[in-house]
Coordinates of C-alpha atoms and ligand atoms in Angstrom, one line a residue:
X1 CA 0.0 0.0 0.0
X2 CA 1.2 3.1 -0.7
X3 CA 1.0 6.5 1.8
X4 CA -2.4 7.4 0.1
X5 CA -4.3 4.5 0.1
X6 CA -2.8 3.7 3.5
X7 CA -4.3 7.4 4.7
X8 CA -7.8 6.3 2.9
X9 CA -8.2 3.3 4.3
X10 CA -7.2 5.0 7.4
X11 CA -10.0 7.7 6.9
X12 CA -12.5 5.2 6.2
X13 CA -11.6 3.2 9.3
X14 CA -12.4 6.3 11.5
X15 CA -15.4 7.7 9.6
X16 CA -17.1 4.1 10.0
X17 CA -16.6 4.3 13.3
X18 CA -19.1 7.1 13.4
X19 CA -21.7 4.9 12.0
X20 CA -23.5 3.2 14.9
X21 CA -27.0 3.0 16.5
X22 CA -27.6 3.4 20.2
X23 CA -27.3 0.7 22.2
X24 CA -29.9 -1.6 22.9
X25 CA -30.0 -1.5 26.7
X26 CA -28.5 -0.1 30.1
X27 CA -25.5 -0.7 29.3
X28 CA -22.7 1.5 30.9
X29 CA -21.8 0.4 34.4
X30 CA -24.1 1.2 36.5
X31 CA -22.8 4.5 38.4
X32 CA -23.7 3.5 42.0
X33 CA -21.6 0.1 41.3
X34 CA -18.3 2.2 41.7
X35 CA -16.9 1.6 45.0
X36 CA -15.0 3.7 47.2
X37 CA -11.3 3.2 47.4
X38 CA -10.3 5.0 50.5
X39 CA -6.9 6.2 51.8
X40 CA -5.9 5.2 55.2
X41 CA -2.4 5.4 56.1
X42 CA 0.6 7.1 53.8
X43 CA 3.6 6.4 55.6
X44 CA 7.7 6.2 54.2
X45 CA 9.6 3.5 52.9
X46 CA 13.1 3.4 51.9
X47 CA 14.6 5.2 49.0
X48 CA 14.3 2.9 45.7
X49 CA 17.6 1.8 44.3
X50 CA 16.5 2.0 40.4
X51 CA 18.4 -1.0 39.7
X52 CA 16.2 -3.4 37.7
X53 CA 16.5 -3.8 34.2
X54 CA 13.1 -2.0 31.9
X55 CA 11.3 -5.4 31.3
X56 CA 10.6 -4.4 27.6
X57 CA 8.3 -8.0 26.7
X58 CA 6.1 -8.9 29.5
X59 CA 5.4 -12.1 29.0
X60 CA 3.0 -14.2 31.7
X61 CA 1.5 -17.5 31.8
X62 CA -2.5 -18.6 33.6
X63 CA -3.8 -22.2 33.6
X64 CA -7.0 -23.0 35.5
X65 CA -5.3 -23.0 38.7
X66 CA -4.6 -18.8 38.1
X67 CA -8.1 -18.5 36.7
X68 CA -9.7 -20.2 40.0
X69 CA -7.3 -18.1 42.4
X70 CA -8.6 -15.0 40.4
X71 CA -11.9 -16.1 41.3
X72 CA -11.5 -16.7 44.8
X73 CA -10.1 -13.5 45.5
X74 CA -11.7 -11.4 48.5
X75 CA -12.7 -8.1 49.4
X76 CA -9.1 -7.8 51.7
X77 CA -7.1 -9.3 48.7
X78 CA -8.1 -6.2 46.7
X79 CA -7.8 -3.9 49.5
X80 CA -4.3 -4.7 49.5
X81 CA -3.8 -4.5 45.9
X82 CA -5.2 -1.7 45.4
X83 CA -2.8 -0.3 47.6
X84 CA -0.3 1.5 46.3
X85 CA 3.1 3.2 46.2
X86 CA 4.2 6.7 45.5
X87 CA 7.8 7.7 44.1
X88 CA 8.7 11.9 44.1
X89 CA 10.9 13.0 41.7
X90 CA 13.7 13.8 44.5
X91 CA 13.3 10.0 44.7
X92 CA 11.2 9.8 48.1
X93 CA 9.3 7.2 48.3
X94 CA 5.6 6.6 50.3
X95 CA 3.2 3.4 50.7
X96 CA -0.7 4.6 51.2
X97 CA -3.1 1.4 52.3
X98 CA -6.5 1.8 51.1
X99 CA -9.8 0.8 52.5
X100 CA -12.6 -0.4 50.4
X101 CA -16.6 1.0 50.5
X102 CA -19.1 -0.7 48.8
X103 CA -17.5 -3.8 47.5
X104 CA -19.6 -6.7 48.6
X105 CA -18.7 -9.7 47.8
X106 CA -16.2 -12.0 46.8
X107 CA -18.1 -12.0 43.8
X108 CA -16.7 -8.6 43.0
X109 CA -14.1 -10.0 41.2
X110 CA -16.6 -12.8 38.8
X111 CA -16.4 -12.1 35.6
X112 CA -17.8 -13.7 32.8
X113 CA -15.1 -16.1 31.8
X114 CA -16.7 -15.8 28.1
X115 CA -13.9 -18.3 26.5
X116 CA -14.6 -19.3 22.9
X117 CA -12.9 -22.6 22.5
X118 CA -11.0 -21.9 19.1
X119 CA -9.8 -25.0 17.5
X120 CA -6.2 -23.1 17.4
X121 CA -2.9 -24.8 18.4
X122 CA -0.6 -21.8 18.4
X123 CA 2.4 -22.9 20.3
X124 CA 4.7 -20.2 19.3
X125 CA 4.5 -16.6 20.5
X126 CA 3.5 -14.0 18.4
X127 CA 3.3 -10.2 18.1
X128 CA 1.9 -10.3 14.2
X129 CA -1.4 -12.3 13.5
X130 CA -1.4 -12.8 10.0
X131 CA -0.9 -9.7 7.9
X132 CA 0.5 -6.8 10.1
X133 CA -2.5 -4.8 11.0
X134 CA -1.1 -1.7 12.1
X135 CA -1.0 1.7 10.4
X136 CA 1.8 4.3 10.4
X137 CA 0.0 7.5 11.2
X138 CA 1.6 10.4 8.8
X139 CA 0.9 13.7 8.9
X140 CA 0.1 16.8 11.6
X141 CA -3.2 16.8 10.7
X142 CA -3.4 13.1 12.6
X143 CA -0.6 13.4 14.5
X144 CA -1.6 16.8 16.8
X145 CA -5.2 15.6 17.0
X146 CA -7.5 13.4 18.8
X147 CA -7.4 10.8 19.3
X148 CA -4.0 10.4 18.1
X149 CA -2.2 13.3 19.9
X150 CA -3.6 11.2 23.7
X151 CA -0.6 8.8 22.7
X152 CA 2.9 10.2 24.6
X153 CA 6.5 8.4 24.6
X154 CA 7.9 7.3 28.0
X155 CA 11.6 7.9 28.3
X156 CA 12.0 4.2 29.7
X157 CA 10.6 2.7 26.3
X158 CA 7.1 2.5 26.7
X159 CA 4.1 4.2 25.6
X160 CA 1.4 6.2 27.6
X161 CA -1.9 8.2 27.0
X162 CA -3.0 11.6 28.6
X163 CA -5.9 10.9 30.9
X164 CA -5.7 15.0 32.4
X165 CA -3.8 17.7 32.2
X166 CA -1.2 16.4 34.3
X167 CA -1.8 12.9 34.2
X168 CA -0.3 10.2 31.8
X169 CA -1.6 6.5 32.0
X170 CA 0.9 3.7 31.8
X171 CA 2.3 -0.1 32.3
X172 CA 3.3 -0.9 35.9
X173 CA 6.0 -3.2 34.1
X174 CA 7.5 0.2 32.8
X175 CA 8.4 1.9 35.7
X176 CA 9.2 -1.2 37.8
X177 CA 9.7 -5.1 37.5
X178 CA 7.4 -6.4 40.4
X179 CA 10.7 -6.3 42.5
X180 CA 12.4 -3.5 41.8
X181 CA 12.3 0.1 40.5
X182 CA 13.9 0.4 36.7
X183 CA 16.6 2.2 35.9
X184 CA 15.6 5.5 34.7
X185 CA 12.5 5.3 36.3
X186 CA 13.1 8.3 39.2
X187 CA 13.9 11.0 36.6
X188 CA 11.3 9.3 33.9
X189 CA 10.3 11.7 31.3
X190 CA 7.3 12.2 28.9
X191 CA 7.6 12.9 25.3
X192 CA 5.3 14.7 23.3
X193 CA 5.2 15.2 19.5
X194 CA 5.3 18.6 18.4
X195 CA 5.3 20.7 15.2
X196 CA 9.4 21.5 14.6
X197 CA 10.1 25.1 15.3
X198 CA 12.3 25.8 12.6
X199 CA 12.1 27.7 9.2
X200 CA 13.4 25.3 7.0
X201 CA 11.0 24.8 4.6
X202 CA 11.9 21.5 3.1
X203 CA 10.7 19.7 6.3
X204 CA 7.5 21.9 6.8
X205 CA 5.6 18.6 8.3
X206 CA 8.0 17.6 10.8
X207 CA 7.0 16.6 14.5
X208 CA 9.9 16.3 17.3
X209 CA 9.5 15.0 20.5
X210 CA 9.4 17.0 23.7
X211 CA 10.5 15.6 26.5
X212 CA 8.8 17.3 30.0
X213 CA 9.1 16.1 33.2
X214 CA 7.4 14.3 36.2
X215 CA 6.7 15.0 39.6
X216 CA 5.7 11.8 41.1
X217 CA 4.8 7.3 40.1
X218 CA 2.1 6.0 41.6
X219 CA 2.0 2.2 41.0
X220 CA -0.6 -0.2 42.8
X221 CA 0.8 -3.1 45.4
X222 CA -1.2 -5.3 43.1
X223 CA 2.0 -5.2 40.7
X224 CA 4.5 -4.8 43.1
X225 CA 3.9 -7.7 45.2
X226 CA 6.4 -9.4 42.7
X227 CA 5.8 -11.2 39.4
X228 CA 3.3 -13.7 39.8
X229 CA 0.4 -15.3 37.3
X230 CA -1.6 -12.3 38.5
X231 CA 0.1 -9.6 39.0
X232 CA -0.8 -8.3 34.9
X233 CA -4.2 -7.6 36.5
X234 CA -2.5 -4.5 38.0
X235 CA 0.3 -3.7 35.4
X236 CA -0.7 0.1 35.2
X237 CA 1.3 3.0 36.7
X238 CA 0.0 6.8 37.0
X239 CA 2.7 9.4 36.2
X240 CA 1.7 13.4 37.0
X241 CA 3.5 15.9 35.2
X242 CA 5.2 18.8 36.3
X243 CA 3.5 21.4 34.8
X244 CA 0.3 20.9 32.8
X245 CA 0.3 20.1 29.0
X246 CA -2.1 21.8 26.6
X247 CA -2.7 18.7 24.6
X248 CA -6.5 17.0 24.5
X249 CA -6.8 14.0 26.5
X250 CA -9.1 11.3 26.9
X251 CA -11.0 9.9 29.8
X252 CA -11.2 7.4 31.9
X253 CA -14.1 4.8 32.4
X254 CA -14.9 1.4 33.8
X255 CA -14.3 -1.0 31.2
X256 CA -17.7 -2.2 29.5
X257 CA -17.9 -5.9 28.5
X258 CA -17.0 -5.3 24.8
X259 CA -20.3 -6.3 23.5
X260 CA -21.3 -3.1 24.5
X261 CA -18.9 -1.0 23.0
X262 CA -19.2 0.6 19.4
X263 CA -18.0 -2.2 17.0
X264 CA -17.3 -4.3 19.5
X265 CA -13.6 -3.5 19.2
X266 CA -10.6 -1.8 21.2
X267 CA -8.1 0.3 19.6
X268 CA -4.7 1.9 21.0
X269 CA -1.9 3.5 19.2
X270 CA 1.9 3.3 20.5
X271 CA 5.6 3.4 20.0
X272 CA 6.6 0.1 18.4
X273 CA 10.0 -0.6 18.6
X274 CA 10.0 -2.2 14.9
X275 CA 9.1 1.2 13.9
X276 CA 11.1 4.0 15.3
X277 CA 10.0 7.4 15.4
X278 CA 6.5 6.4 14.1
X279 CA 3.0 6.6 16.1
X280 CA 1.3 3.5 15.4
X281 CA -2.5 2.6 15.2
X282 CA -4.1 -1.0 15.7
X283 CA -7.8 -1.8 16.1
X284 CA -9.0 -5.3 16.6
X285 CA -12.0 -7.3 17.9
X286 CA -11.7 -8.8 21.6
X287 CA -11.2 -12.7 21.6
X288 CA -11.9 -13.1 25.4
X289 CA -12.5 -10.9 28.3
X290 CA -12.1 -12.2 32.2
X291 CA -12.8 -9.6 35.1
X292 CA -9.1 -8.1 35.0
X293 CA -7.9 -8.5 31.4
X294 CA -8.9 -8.3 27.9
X295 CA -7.6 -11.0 25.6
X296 CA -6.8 -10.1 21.8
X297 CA -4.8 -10.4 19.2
X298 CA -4.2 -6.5 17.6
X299 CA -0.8 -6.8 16.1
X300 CA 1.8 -5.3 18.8
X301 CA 5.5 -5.0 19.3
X302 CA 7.5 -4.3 22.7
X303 CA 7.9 -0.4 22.7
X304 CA 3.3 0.0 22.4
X305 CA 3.7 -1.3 26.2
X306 CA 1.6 0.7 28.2
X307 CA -1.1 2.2 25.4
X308 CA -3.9 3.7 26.6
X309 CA -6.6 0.9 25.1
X310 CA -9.9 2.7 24.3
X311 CA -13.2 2.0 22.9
X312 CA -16.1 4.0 21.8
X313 CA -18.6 3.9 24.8
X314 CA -21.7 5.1 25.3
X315 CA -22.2 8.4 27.0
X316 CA -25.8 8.5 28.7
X317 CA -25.3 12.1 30.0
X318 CA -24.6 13.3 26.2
X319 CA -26.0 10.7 24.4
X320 CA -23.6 9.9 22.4
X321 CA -20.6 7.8 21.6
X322 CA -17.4 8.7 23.4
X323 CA -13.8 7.6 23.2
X324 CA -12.5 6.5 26.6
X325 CA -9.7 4.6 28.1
X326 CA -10.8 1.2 28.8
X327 CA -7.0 -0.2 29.9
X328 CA -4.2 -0.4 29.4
X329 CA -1.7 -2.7 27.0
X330 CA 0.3 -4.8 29.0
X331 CA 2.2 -7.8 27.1
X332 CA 2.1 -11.3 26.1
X333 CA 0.1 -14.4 27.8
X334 CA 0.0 -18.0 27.3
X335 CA -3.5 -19.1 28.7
X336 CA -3.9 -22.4 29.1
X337 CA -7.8 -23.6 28.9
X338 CA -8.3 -27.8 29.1
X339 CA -4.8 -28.6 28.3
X340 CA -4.5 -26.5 25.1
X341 CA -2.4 -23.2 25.6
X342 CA -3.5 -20.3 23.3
X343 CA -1.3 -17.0 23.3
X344 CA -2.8 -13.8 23.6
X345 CA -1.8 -10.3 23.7
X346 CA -3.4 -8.9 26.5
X347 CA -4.6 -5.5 27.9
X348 CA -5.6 -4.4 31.9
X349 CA -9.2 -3.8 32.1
X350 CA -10.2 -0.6 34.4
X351 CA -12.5 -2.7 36.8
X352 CA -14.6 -0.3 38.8
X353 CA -12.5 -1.0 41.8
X354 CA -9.4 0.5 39.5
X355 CA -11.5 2.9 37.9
X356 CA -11.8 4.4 41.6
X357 CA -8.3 4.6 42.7
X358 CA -6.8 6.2 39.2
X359 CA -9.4 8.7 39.6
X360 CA -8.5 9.2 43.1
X361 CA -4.9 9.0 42.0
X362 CA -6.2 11.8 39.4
X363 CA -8.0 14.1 41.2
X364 CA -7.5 14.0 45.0
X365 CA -10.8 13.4 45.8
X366 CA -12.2 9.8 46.7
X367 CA -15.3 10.9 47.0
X368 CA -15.6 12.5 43.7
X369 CA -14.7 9.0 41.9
X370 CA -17.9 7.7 42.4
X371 CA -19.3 9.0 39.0
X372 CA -17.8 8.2 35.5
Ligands
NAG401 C1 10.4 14.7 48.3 O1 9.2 15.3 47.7 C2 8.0 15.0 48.4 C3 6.9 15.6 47.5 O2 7.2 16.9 47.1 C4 8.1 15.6 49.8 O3 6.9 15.3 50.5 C5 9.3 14.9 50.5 O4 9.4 15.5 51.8 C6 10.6 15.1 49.7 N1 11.6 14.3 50.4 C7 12.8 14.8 50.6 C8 13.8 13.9 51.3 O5 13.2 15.9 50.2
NAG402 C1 -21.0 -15.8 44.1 O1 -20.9 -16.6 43.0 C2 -21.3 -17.9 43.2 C3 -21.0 -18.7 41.9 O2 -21.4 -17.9 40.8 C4 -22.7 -17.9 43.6 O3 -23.1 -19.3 43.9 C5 -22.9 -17.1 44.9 O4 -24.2 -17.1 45.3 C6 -22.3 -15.7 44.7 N1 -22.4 -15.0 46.0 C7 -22.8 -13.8 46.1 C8 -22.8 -13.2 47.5 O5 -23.3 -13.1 45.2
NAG403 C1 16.7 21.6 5.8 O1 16.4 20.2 6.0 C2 17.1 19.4 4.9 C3 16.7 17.9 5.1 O2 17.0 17.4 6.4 C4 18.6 19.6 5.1 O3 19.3 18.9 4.1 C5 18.9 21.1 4.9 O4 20.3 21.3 5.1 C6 18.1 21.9 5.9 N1 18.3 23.3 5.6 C7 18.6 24.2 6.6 C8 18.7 25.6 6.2 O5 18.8 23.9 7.8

């Protein structure tokens, strides 16, 4: 494909998008459903050494045995992960427990396990499903805006999305290896594409990127209790900016089962490592959803770590459809369902119970988190 009919299939992509009914029931999360993720205690811990390597695959592994611990979780098992850690850019560091309000049962954590039992005996891992599926976006007309201009470089390889003015969305696994902060982690930067400044008149289209700086990491205990099956289910890290950007963002929201979202499909644009200095676009259909993760196969390579995954969900205040961050991109997974292992790549869904402490993490305010 050449640049042109790359950028019209491109347009036709995003202008079908536009074309859907309304849904056919209630289907956004209900709003009283959002629990209340409250802080207790925020006391010190030691300095972090920033010694561990940037894990730049993730790769993780679930048989039954994960999926039935996942299951059985309780109300005090999220309580602790959602627990979190703060890092300061002077490289202080801070653990804050959380309580939890309005989280029930055990049940909390049910999902549908919706697993379509594909005939498929993939045993290799993969990062391309048949033909690549991703798009070079070209041009500042894409590039500076939305939804594309939400997508920001993070200095330790990975990708992020704007989620407020100060606020960039992340993977845990970016900032820190379940043990360990990563190198480069306590003066992590975030890198915006701009328009060059310059008057030379042969590059009139070119985009740099700008590089500002971060005040403090907020990364849930759910990750950093150490690598385990389930630790994925919290690979997502909250960075706040120094100053404010004057990019557009997109918000959060509780991740809808993806039957309910417009076309039934999740997108996400990154930095792929196979494609240096290029923003990169994928869109693909979910293949199986479980409480904390969404299981897909959109074509991805190691550097699109930590894209903002969003879908177009319904908006019942504005009745319309809305792009919002559903999750995060995370890595690679080999589930195994009776005896057969299928890989996936695999994104963090924003469970209510998440939802609530990245938009207390956001905006100070528990008690304002209890609305989408
Ligand atoms: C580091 O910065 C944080 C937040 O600004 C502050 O609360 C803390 O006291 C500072 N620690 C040191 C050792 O300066
Ligand atoms: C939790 O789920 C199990 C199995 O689906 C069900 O039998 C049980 O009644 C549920 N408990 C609550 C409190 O909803
Ligand atoms: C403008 O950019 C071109 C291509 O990179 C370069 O060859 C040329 O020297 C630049 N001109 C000036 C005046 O900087």
């Amino acid at each position: 494909m050449n640049r042109l009919q790359l950028l019209a299939t491109l347009l036709w992509i995003l202008c079908r998008q536009g074309l859907h009914g309304s849904p056919t029931d209630g289907l956004t999360v209900p709003h009283d459903r959002i629990p209340l993720v409250i802080p207790q205690s925020t006391k010190p811990l030691d300095r972090p050494r920033f010694l561990a390597e940037p894990i730049l695959d993730l790769t993780t592994h679930c048989d039954e045995e994960c999926v039935k611990r996942e299951a059985g979780l309780s109300p005090q098992d999220f309580q602790e992960y959602l627990s979190y850690e703060t890092v300061y850019a002077n490289g202080s560091r801070t653990l804050t427990t959380v309580g939890l309000q309005g989280v029930s049962s055990s049940n909390a954590t049910a999902g549908a396990w919706s697993r379509k039992r594909t005939r498929r005996h993939v045993r290799h891992k993969r990062h391309i499903y048949g033909t690549d599926g991703r798009f070079s976006i070209t041009g500042k007309r894409f590039l500076l805006d939305f939804p594309f201009s939400t997508t920001v470089k993070i200095s330790t390889g990975c990708t992020g999305i704007l989620v407020s003015e100060r606020h960039v969305l992340t993977a845990a696994h970016c900032v820190h290896d379940g043990k360990e902060y990563v190198k480069g982690a306590r003066r992590i930067k975030v890198g915006f594409l701009v328009p060059h400044n310059s008057r030379n008149l042969t590059q009139p289209d070119r985009l740099v990127m700008r590089w500002a700086r971060v005040k403090r990491t907020q990364v849930p205990k759910g990750w950093i209790r150490g690598p385990s099956d389930l630790s994925m289910d919290y690979d997502y890290s909250l960075l706040e900016l120094r100053k404010p950007h004057d990019h557009p963002f997109m918000k959060l929201t509780v991740a809808p089962p993806v039957e309910d979202m417009a076309g039934k499909r999740i997108h996400f644009s990154g930095f792929d490592s196979d494609r240096p200095g290029e923003l990169v676009y994928r869109f693909c259909g979910v293949e199986d959803e479980s409480a904390h993760l969404i299981y897909q196969h959109c074509d991805a390579r190691p550097g699109a770590s930590g894209s903002g995954i969003y879908g177009k969900v319904w908006d019942s205040g504005k009745k319309r459809w809305e792009r919002k961050v559903i999750g995060i991109f995370s890595g690679h997974q080999w589930l195994e369902v009776d005896g057969e292992q299928q890989d996936y790549n695999v994104a963090v869904r924003f469970t209510a119970m998440k939802y609530a402490q990245v938009c207390y993490w956001i905006n100070g305010n528990y008690k304002h988190c209890q609305n989408e």
